[in-house]
């Protein structure tokens, strides 16, 4: 039998066995075998398998006596079988432990696949070339070829557990009945499949609220992004003009909204625009602009206009400073050539300034659009999503998807429906951002 087949078959059962026995790579084979020992040790010594095999446990339950991997998989698939705060199962903790166990298991599966591929390749080199590569040579070749991946591996593992695990938990929650009627540990959580998605689109109160909030979220994102962008560009072009004096003073004044923490500014505006006691409403009455107080935050349409204007006040300085930097780096010979050709100021702006600025800021504009799609603070700290709309399911007229999700989770403990919305939000933001990035010339150049 060819050595590649023998080496492969041995390594199927004993990690590194093919490398050790066939390829004569003792160090490499020993390292793979250590990985197998670690895998088995985690499972056996984290549970009661040895006691069970010795006959010391009569009624064996995986949820109690199983090891790290088997108990984790059992918990993820069942979410527990006994409710109760003291001796019962905690469904959400079981889900988290299950996700972690699958991620660790996936890591060992990758090592196992690596072990098999390497065993086969080692045998194949011997069959075809008659070459016995030593462990040192293999290690040296691997380091030179895959050094960036090896260095990044700890970071990737850390990111996987810090970032991917919570995302997976949120994703799986969308397929359960985890809500205020099923709160662990008093109650068990069950898998319900696509029932929550069907509920979102089929039940009128949910679907009506969802599509209304989604439409406003899209409108809000576009307005919040492009008003700040073009007003910032307008201010930058003005400050870049040679006719403007004391530029540093104007620039400092306009940077102030950016320098103040956003939450502080929004809470100040919330008091300033209070429809009953706010000083701005009283001031407008005093100067005769109106004879009654304006419901800045309590009228559905006026509240939407208010949040856009307040966001404009806070958001334009960032684009202004950025575009000023871009304008200062544009080759002046382009403007001189345009003047020689008789181009007017508007033509120069349309043909030279705008394309160059847009090309440089395109990726940031896309990121800002995605950020405004999830602009929780701009909405919640100013209006808390209000005014309350009785036709909506636990949402107000200025609520965007992310603030609605916040209310569903923290205020009403409807985690399952909030998780469904998170998935949809992720698909929308991720899809639009990816599509825009692919179309952006700046991204193509990168």
CSV table of C-alpha atoms in Angstrom, one decimal:
chain,number,residue,atom,x,y,z
A,1,UNK,CA,0.0,0.0,0.0
A,2,UNK,CA,1.3,3.5,-0.8
A,3,UNK,CA,2.8,5.3,2.1
A,4,UNK,CA,0.4,8.3,1.7
A,5,UNK,CA,-2.6,6.0,2.4
A,6,UNK,CA,-0.9,4.3,5.3
A,7,UNK,CA,0.2,7.6,6.8
A,8,UNK,CA,-3.4,8.9,6.4
A,9,UNK,CA,-5.1,5.9,7.9
A,10,UNK,CA,-2.8,5.9,11.0
A,11,UNK,CA,-3.4,9.6,11.6
A,12,UNK,CA,-7.1,9.1,11.4
A,13,UNK,CA,-7.0,7.4,14.8
A,14,UNK,CA,-3.7,8.6,16.3
A,15,UNK,CA,-3.0,12.2,15.5
A,16,UNK,CA,0.5,12.6,14.1
A,17,UNK,CA,0.9,8.8,13.9
A,18,UNK,CA,1.5,8.9,10.1
A,19,UNK,CA,4.1,11.6,10.4
A,20,UNK,CA,5.8,9.9,13.3
A,21,UNK,CA,5.8,6.3,12.0
A,22,UNK,CA,5.9,6.8,8.2
A,23,UNK,CA,7.4,10.2,7.7
A,24,UNK,CA,10.0,9.8,10.6
A,25,UNK,CA,9.0,13.3,11.7
A,26,UNK,CA,9.0,12.6,15.4
A,27,UNK,CA,8.7,16.1,16.8
A,28,UNK,CA,5.8,17.0,14.5
A,29,UNK,CA,4.0,13.8,15.1
A,30,UNK,CA,4.4,14.3,18.8
A,31,UNK,CA,2.9,17.8,18.7
A,32,UNK,CA,-0.1,16.5,16.8
A,33,UNK,CA,-0.5,13.7,19.3
A,34,UNK,CA,-0.4,16.3,22.2
A,35,UNK,CA,-3.3,18.1,20.5
A,36,UNK,CA,-5.3,14.9,20.6
A,37,UNK,CA,-4.4,14.3,24.3
A,38,UNK,CA,-5.5,17.9,25.1
A,39,UNK,CA,-8.8,17.4,23.3
A,40,UNK,CA,-9.5,14.1,25.1
A,41,UNK,CA,-8.4,15.4,28.5
A,42,UNK,CA,-10.7,18.4,28.2
A,43,UNK,CA,-13.7,16.1,27.6
A,44,UNK,CA,-12.8,13.4,30.1
A,45,UNK,CA,-11.5,15.5,33.0
A,46,UNK,CA,-14.2,18.2,32.8
A,47,UNK,CA,-16.9,15.5,33.3
A,48,UNK,CA,-17.6,12.3,35.1
A,49,UNK,CA,-16.8,9.8,32.3
A,50,UNK,CA,-14.2,8.0,34.3
A,51,UNK,CA,-16.6,7.5,37.2
A,52,UNK,CA,-19.3,6.3,34.8
A,53,UNK,CA,-17.0,3.9,33.1
A,54,UNK,CA,-16.0,2.6,36.5
A,55,UNK,CA,-19.7,1.9,37.3
A,56,UNK,CA,-20.0,4.5,40.1
A,57,UNK,CA,-22.8,6.4,38.4
A,58,UNK,CA,-26.0,4.4,37.8
A,59,UNK,CA,-28.3,7.1,36.2
A,60,UNK,CA,-26.0,8.9,33.9
A,61,UNK,CA,-27.3,12.3,32.6
A,62,UNK,CA,-25.2,14.2,30.0
A,63,UNK,CA,-26.4,17.5,31.3
A,64,UNK,CA,-24.9,16.8,34.7
A,65,UNK,CA,-22.1,14.3,34.3
A,66,UNK,CA,-21.0,14.9,30.7
A,67,UNK,CA,-17.7,16.6,29.7
A,68,UNK,CA,-17.1,20.0,28.3
A,69,UNK,CA,-18.0,19.2,24.7
A,70,UNK,CA,-20.9,16.7,25.3
A,71,UNK,CA,-22.5,18.8,28.0
A,72,UNK,CA,-22.1,21.9,25.8
A,73,UNK,CA,-23.7,20.2,22.8
A,74,UNK,CA,-26.5,18.8,24.9
A,75,UNK,CA,-27.3,22.2,26.4
A,76,UNK,CA,-27.3,23.9,23.0
A,77,UNK,CA,-29.7,21.4,21.5
A,78,UNK,CA,-32.1,20.9,24.4
A,79,UNK,CA,-31.7,24.3,26.3
A,80,UNK,CA,-32.3,22.3,29.4
A,81,UNK,CA,-35.0,19.8,30.6
A,82,UNK,CA,-35.7,21.0,34.1
A,83,UNK,CA,-36.9,24.4,35.1
A,84,UNK,CA,-36.1,25.9,38.5
A,85,UNK,CA,-33.8,28.5,40.1
A,86,UNK,CA,-32.1,26.1,42.5
A,87,UNK,CA,-31.7,22.7,40.8
A,88,UNK,CA,-33.0,23.5,37.3
A,89,UNK,CA,-31.3,24.3,34.0
A,90,UNK,CA,-30.5,27.9,32.9
A,91,UNK,CA,-31.4,27.9,29.2
A,92,UNK,CA,-29.4,31.0,28.2
A,93,UNK,CA,-26.3,29.9,30.1
A,94,UNK,CA,-26.6,26.5,28.4
A,95,UNK,CA,-26.8,28.2,25.0
A,96,UNK,CA,-23.7,30.3,25.8
A,97,UNK,CA,-21.8,27.2,27.0
A,98,UNK,CA,-22.9,25.3,23.9
A,99,UNK,CA,-21.7,28.0,21.6
A,100,UNK,CA,-18.3,28.1,23.3
A,101,UNK,CA,-18.0,24.4,23.2
A,102,UNK,CA,-18.8,24.3,19.5
A,103,UNK,CA,-16.2,27.0,18.8
A,104,UNK,CA,-13.5,25.1,20.7
A,105,UNK,CA,-14.6,21.9,19.0
A,106,UNK,CA,-14.3,23.7,15.6
A,107,UNK,CA,-10.8,24.7,16.5
A,108,UNK,CA,-9.9,21.0,17.2
A,109,UNK,CA,-11.6,19.9,14.1
A,110,UNK,CA,-9.4,22.3,12.1
A,111,UNK,CA,-6.3,20.8,13.8
A,112,UNK,CA,-7.5,17.3,13.0
A,113,UNK,CA,-8.0,18.2,9.3
A,114,UNK,CA,-4.6,19.8,9.3
A,115,UNK,CA,-3.2,16.6,10.8
A,116,UNK,CA,-4.8,14.4,8.1
A,117,UNK,CA,-3.8,16.6,5.2
A,118,UNK,CA,-0.2,16.8,6.5
A,119,UNK,CA,0.0,13.0,7.0
A,120,UNK,CA,-1.2,12.4,3.5
A,121,UNK,CA,1.2,15.0,2.0
A,122,UNK,CA,4.1,13.6,4.0
A,123,UNK,CA,3.4,10.1,2.6
A,124,UNK,CA,2.9,11.5,-0.9
A,125,UNK,CA,6.3,13.2,-0.8
A,126,UNK,CA,7.9,9.9,0.1
A,127,UNK,CA,6.0,8.0,-2.6
A,128,UNK,CA,6.8,10.5,-5.4
A,129,UNK,CA,10.2,11.9,-4.4
A,130,UNK,CA,11.5,9.5,-1.9
A,131,UNK,CA,12.2,12.5,0.3
A,132,UNK,CA,12.0,12.3,4.1
A,133,UNK,CA,11.5,15.9,5.3
A,134,UNK,CA,12.6,16.4,8.9
A,135,UNK,CA,10.4,18.2,11.5
A,136,UNK,CA,12.9,21.1,11.6
A,137,UNK,CA,12.8,21.6,7.9
A,138,UNK,CA,9.0,21.5,7.9
A,139,UNK,CA,8.8,24.0,10.8
A,140,UNK,CA,11.2,26.3,9.0
A,141,UNK,CA,9.2,26.1,5.7
A,142,UNK,CA,5.9,26.7,7.6
A,143,UNK,CA,7.3,29.7,9.4
A,144,UNK,CA,8.6,31.3,6.2
A,145,UNK,CA,5.4,30.6,4.3
A,146,UNK,CA,2.7,31.3,6.9
A,147,UNK,CA,4.3,33.7,9.3
A,148,UNK,CA,1.6,36.4,9.0
A,149,UNK,CA,-1.1,33.8,9.7
A,150,UNK,CA,0.7,32.3,12.6
A,151,UNK,CA,1.2,35.8,14.2
A,152,UNK,CA,-2.4,36.7,13.7
A,153,UNK,CA,-3.8,33.4,15.0
A,154,UNK,CA,-4.0,34.5,18.7
A,155,UNK,CA,-5.8,37.7,17.7
A,156,UNK,CA,-8.2,35.8,15.5
A,157,UNK,CA,-9.0,33.4,18.3
A,158,UNK,CA,-9.5,36.3,20.8
A,159,UNK,CA,-11.8,38.2,18.3
A,160,UNK,CA,-13.8,35.0,17.7
A,161,UNK,CA,-14.6,34.6,21.4
A,162,UNK,CA,-15.0,38.4,22.1
A,163,UNK,CA,-17.0,39.3,19.0
A,164,UNK,CA,-18.3,36.2,17.2
A,165,UNK,CA,-19.7,34.5,20.3
A,166,UNK,CA,-22.1,37.4,21.3
A,167,UNK,CA,-23.2,37.7,17.6
A,168,UNK,CA,-24.0,33.9,17.5
A,169,UNK,CA,-25.9,34.2,20.8
A,170,UNK,CA,-28.0,37.0,19.4
A,171,UNK,CA,-28.5,35.1,16.1
A,172,UNK,CA,-29.7,31.9,17.9
A,173,UNK,CA,-32.0,33.9,20.2
A,174,UNK,CA,-34.1,34.8,17.2
A,175,UNK,CA,-35.1,31.1,16.9
A,176,UNK,CA,-36.2,30.7,20.5
A,177,UNK,CA,-39.1,32.0,22.6
A,178,UNK,CA,-36.8,33.9,25.0
A,179,UNK,CA,-39.1,36.7,26.3
A,180,UNK,CA,-40.7,37.8,29.5
A,181,UNK,CA,-43.0,34.7,29.5
A,182,UNK,CA,-40.0,32.4,29.3
A,183,UNK,CA,-37.3,33.9,31.5
A,184,UNK,CA,-34.6,31.5,32.9
A,185,UNK,CA,-34.0,30.1,35.4
A,186,UNK,CA,-37.7,30.2,36.4
A,187,UNK,CA,-38.7,28.9,32.9
A,188,UNK,CA,-37.0,27.0,30.2
A,189,UNK,CA,-36.5,28.6,26.7
A,190,UNK,CA,-37.4,26.4,23.7
A,191,UNK,CA,-36.4,26.4,20.1
A,192,UNK,CA,-39.3,27.7,17.9
A,193,UNK,CA,-37.7,27.7,14.5
A,194,UNK,CA,-38.8,30.5,12.1
A,195,UNK,CA,-41.9,31.3,14.2
A,196,UNK,CA,-40.6,34.7,15.2
A,197,UNK,CA,-39.8,35.7,11.6
A,198,UNK,CA,-43.3,34.6,10.5
A,199,UNK,CA,-44.7,36.6,13.4
A,200,UNK,CA,-42.8,39.8,12.4
A,201,UNK,CA,-44.2,39.7,8.8
A,202,UNK,CA,-47.6,38.1,9.3
A,203,UNK,CA,-49.0,39.7,12.5
A,204,UNK,CA,-50.3,43.1,11.5
A,205,UNK,CA,-49.2,45.0,14.7
A,206,UNK,CA,-45.6,43.7,14.3
A,207,UNK,CA,-45.4,44.0,10.5
A,208,UNK,CA,-47.0,47.5,10.5
A,209,UNK,CA,-44.6,48.8,13.2
A,210,UNK,CA,-41.6,47.1,11.5
A,211,UNK,CA,-42.1,48.6,8.1
A,212,UNK,CA,-43.0,52.0,9.4
A,213,UNK,CA,-39.9,52.1,11.6
A,214,UNK,CA,-37.8,50.7,8.8
A,215,UNK,CA,-38.9,53.4,6.3
A,216,UNK,CA,-38.2,56.2,8.9
A,217,UNK,CA,-34.8,54.5,9.7
A,218,UNK,CA,-33.8,54.7,6.0
A,219,UNK,CA,-35.0,58.3,5.7
A,220,UNK,CA,-33.3,59.3,8.9
A,221,UNK,CA,-30.0,57.6,7.8
A,222,UNK,CA,-30.0,59.4,4.4
A,223,UNK,CA,-30.9,62.8,5.9
A,224,UNK,CA,-28.5,62.5,8.8
A,225,UNK,CA,-25.6,61.5,6.5
A,226,UNK,CA,-26.0,63.8,3.5
A,227,UNK,CA,-27.1,67.0,5.5
A,228,UNK,CA,-24.0,66.8,7.6
A,229,UNK,CA,-21.8,65.9,4.7
A,230,UNK,CA,-22.9,68.7,2.3
A,231,UNK,CA,-23.2,71.3,5.1
A,232,UNK,CA,-19.7,70.4,6.2
A,233,UNK,CA,-18.5,70.7,2.7
A,234,UNK,CA,-20.2,74.0,2.3
A,235,UNK,CA,-18.5,75.3,5.4
A,236,UNK,CA,-15.1,73.9,4.4
A,237,UNK,CA,-15.3,75.6,0.9
A,238,UNK,CA,-16.2,78.9,2.6
A,239,UNK,CA,-13.3,78.6,5.0
A,240,UNK,CA,-11.0,77.7,2.2
A,241,UNK,CA,-11.8,80.9,0.3
A,242,UNK,CA,-9.1,83.6,0.3
A,243,UNK,CA,-11.8,86.2,1.0
A,244,UNK,CA,-12.6,84.8,4.5
A,245,UNK,CA,-10.6,86.5,7.3
A,246,UNK,CA,-9.9,85.2,10.8
A,247,UNK,CA,-10.4,81.6,9.6
A,248,UNK,CA,-9.0,80.0,12.8
A,249,UNK,CA,-11.6,81.8,14.9
A,250,UNK,CA,-14.5,80.6,12.7
A,251,UNK,CA,-13.1,77.1,12.6
A,252,UNK,CA,-12.7,77.0,16.4
A,253,UNK,CA,-16.3,78.1,16.9
A,254,UNK,CA,-17.7,75.6,14.5
A,255,UNK,CA,-15.6,72.7,16.0
A,256,UNK,CA,-17.3,73.3,19.4
A,257,UNK,CA,-20.3,71.0,18.7
A,258,UNK,CA,-17.9,68.2,17.8
A,259,UNK,CA,-15.8,68.7,20.8
A,260,UNK,CA,-18.7,68.5,23.3
A,261,UNK,CA,-19.7,64.9,24.2
A,262,UNK,CA,-22.7,63.9,22.1
A,263,UNK,CA,-24.8,62.7,25.0
A,264,UNK,CA,-24.3,66.0,26.9
A,265,UNK,CA,-25.3,68.0,23.8
A,266,UNK,CA,-28.4,65.9,23.2
A,267,UNK,CA,-29.6,66.2,26.9
A,268,UNK,CA,-29.1,69.9,26.7
A,269,UNK,CA,-31.1,70.1,23.5
A,270,UNK,CA,-33.8,67.9,25.1
A,271,UNK,CA,-34.3,70.5,27.8
A,272,UNK,CA,-33.9,73.4,25.5
A,273,UNK,CA,-36.6,72.1,23.2
A,274,UNK,CA,-39.0,71.0,25.8
A,275,UNK,CA,-42.4,71.9,24.5
A,276,UNK,CA,-43.8,73.0,27.8
A,277,UNK,CA,-40.9,74.6,29.7
A,278,UNK,CA,-38.1,74.9,27.2
A,279,UNK,CA,-36.5,78.4,26.9
A,280,UNK,CA,-36.4,78.3,23.1
A,281,UNK,CA,-40.2,78.0,22.9
A,282,UNK,CA,-40.6,80.9,25.3
A,283,UNK,CA,-38.0,83.0,23.4
A,284,UNK,CA,-39.9,82.5,20.1
A,285,UNK,CA,-43.1,83.7,21.9
A,286,UNK,CA,-41.3,86.7,23.4
A,287,UNK,CA,-40.0,87.9,20.0
A,288,UNK,CA,-43.4,87.4,18.4
A,289,UNK,CA,-42.5,84.6,16.0
A,290,UNK,CA,-45.4,82.5,17.4
A,291,UNK,CA,-48.2,82.9,19.9
A,292,UNK,CA,-48.0,79.4,21.4
A,293,UNK,CA,-45.3,76.9,22.3
A,294,UNK,CA,-44.0,74.7,19.5
A,295,UNK,CA,-44.1,70.9,20.3
A,296,UNK,CA,-40.5,70.3,19.1
A,297,UNK,CA,-40.4,66.8,20.6
A,298,UNK,CA,-44.0,65.8,21.0
A,299,UNK,CA,-45.4,66.4,17.4
A,300,UNK,CA,-44.6,63.4,15.1
A,301,UNK,CA,-43.5,65.5,12.1
A,302,UNK,CA,-41.8,68.4,14.0
A,303,UNK,CA,-40.0,65.8,16.2
A,304,UNK,CA,-38.5,64.2,13.1
A,305,UNK,CA,-37.4,67.5,11.7
A,306,UNK,CA,-35.9,68.4,15.1
A,307,UNK,CA,-33.8,65.3,15.4
A,308,UNK,CA,-32.4,65.8,11.9
A,309,UNK,CA,-31.5,69.5,12.6
A,310,UNK,CA,-29.9,68.7,16.0
A,311,UNK,CA,-27.9,65.9,14.3
A,312,UNK,CA,-26.8,68.4,11.6
A,313,UNK,CA,-25.6,70.7,14.3
A,314,UNK,CA,-23.5,68.0,15.9
A,315,UNK,CA,-22.4,66.2,12.8
A,316,UNK,CA,-21.2,68.7,10.2
A,317,UNK,CA,-17.9,69.8,12.0
A,318,UNK,CA,-16.3,66.4,11.4
A,319,UNK,CA,-16.9,66.6,7.6
A,320,UNK,CA,-15.9,70.2,7.6
A,321,UNK,CA,-12.5,69.5,9.1
A,322,UNK,CA,-11.9,66.5,7.0
A,323,UNK,CA,-12.9,68.2,3.7
A,324,UNK,CA,-10.7,71.2,4.6
A,325,UNK,CA,-7.8,68.8,4.8
A,326,UNK,CA,-8.6,67.4,1.4
A,327,UNK,CA,-9.0,70.8,-0.1
A,328,UNK,CA,-5.6,71.9,1.2
A,329,UNK,CA,-4.0,69.0,-0.6
A,330,UNK,CA,-5.6,69.5,-4.0
A,331,UNK,CA,-3.0,70.5,-6.6
A,332,UNK,CA,-3.3,74.3,-7.1
A,333,UNK,CA,-2.2,74.0,-10.7
A,334,UNK,CA,-5.6,72.4,-11.5
A,335,UNK,CA,-7.4,75.6,-10.4
A,336,UNK,CA,-4.9,77.8,-12.3
A,337,UNK,CA,-5.4,75.8,-15.4
A,338,UNK,CA,-9.2,76.1,-15.0
A,339,UNK,CA,-8.9,79.9,-14.6
A,340,UNK,CA,-6.8,80.1,-17.7
A,341,UNK,CA,-9.5,78.2,-19.6
A,342,UNK,CA,-12.1,80.6,-18.3
A,343,UNK,CA,-13.9,78.3,-15.9
A,344,UNK,CA,-16.2,80.0,-13.4
A,345,UNK,CA,-16.3,79.3,-9.7
A,346,UNK,CA,-19.3,77.0,-10.0
A,347,UNK,CA,-17.7,75.1,-12.9
A,348,UNK,CA,-14.4,74.7,-11.0
A,349,UNK,CA,-16.3,73.4,-8.0
A,350,UNK,CA,-18.4,70.9,-10.1
A,351,UNK,CA,-15.5,69.7,-12.3
A,352,UNK,CA,-12.6,69.7,-9.9
A,353,UNK,CA,-13.4,70.1,-6.2
A,354,UNK,CA,-16.5,68.0,-5.9
A,355,UNK,CA,-15.2,64.9,-7.7
A,356,UNK,CA,-11.9,64.9,-5.8
A,357,UNK,CA,-13.5,65.5,-2.4
A,358,UNK,CA,-16.1,62.8,-3.1
A,359,UNK,CA,-13.5,60.3,-4.2
A,360,UNK,CA,-11.5,60.8,-1.0
A,361,UNK,CA,-14.5,60.8,1.3
A,362,UNK,CA,-16.6,58.1,-0.4
A,363,UNK,CA,-15.7,55.2,2.0
A,364,UNK,CA,-16.2,57.4,5.0
A,365,UNK,CA,-19.5,58.5,3.7
A,366,UNK,CA,-20.6,54.9,3.5
A,367,UNK,CA,-19.4,54.2,7.0
A,368,UNK,CA,-21.2,57.3,8.3
A,369,UNK,CA,-24.4,56.1,6.6
A,370,UNK,CA,-24.1,52.7,8.3
A,371,UNK,CA,-23.4,54.5,11.6
A,372,UNK,CA,-26.5,56.6,11.3
A,373,UNK,CA,-28.5,53.5,10.5
A,374,UNK,CA,-27.5,52.5,14.0
A,375,UNK,CA,-27.5,56.0,15.4
A,376,UNK,CA,-29.1,55.1,18.7
A,377,UNK,CA,-27.8,58.0,20.8
A,378,UNK,CA,-29.0,60.7,18.4
A,379,UNK,CA,-32.6,59.5,18.7
A,380,UNK,CA,-32.8,58.0,22.2
A,381,UNK,CA,-31.1,60.8,24.2
A,382,UNK,CA,-33.2,63.5,22.5
A,383,UNK,CA,-36.7,62.0,22.1
A,384,UNK,CA,-36.4,58.5,23.5
A,385,UNK,CA,-38.1,57.5,20.3
A,386,UNK,CA,-41.2,59.5,21.1
A,387,UNK,CA,-43.8,60.8,20.7
A,388,UNK,CA,-45.5,57.4,21.5
A,389,UNK,CA,-47.6,56.1,18.6
A,390,UNK,CA,-50.6,54.0,19.7
A,391,UNK,CA,-50.6,52.2,16.4
A,392,UNK,CA,-47.1,50.9,16.9
A,393,UNK,CA,-46.0,47.9,18.9
A,394,UNK,CA,-43.9,49.5,21.7
A,395,UNK,CA,-42.4,52.1,19.4
A,396,UNK,CA,-42.6,55.9,18.9
A,397,UNK,CA,-42.7,58.1,15.8
A,398,UNK,CA,-39.0,58.9,15.9
A,399,UNK,CA,-37.8,55.4,16.8
A,400,UNK,CA,-35.4,53.8,14.4
A,401,UNK,CA,-34.7,50.1,14.4
A,402,UNK,CA,-31.9,50.2,16.9
A,403,UNK,CA,-33.8,52.3,19.5
A,404,UNK,CA,-36.9,50.0,19.0
A,405,UNK,CA,-34.7,47.0,19.6
A,406,UNK,CA,-33.4,48.7,22.8
A,407,UNK,CA,-37.0,49.2,24.0
A,408,UNK,CA,-38.0,45.6,23.2
A,409,UNK,CA,-35.0,44.2,25.2
A,410,UNK,CA,-34.4,46.4,28.2
A,411,UNK,CA,-37.9,47.8,28.7
A,412,UNK,CA,-40.1,44.9,27.7
A,413,UNK,CA,-37.8,41.8,27.7
A,414,UNK,CA,-38.9,40.6,24.3
A,415,UNK,CA,-35.5,39.3,23.4
A,416,UNK,CA,-36.7,36.9,20.7
A,417,UNK,CA,-38.3,39.5,18.5
A,418,UNK,CA,-35.4,42.0,19.2
A,419,UNK,CA,-33.0,39.3,17.9
A,420,UNK,CA,-35.0,38.9,14.7
A,421,UNK,CA,-34.7,42.6,14.2
A,422,UNK,CA,-31.0,42.5,14.9
A,423,UNK,CA,-30.5,39.9,12.1
A,424,UNK,CA,-32.5,42.0,9.6
A,425,UNK,CA,-30.6,45.2,10.6
A,426,UNK,CA,-27.3,43.4,10.2
A,427,UNK,CA,-28.3,42.2,6.7
A,428,UNK,CA,-29.5,45.6,5.7
A,429,UNK,CA,-26.5,47.6,7.0
A,430,UNK,CA,-24.0,45.0,5.9
A,431,UNK,CA,-25.5,44.5,2.5
A,432,UNK,CA,-25.8,48.2,1.7
A,433,UNK,CA,-22.3,49.0,3.0
A,434,UNK,CA,-20.7,46.1,1.0
A,435,UNK,CA,-22.6,47.1,-2.1
A,436,UNK,CA,-21.4,50.7,-1.8
A,437,UNK,CA,-17.9,49.8,-1.0
A,438,UNK,CA,-17.7,47.6,-4.0
A,439,UNK,CA,-18.9,50.5,-6.2
A,440,UNK,CA,-16.6,53.0,-4.6
A,441,UNK,CA,-13.6,53.9,-6.7
A,442,UNK,CA,-11.6,54.7,-3.5
A,443,UNK,CA,-12.3,51.1,-2.4
A,444,UNK,CA,-11.2,49.7,-5.7
A,445,UNK,CA,-7.9,51.6,-5.5
A,446,UNK,CA,-7.2,50.1,-2.1
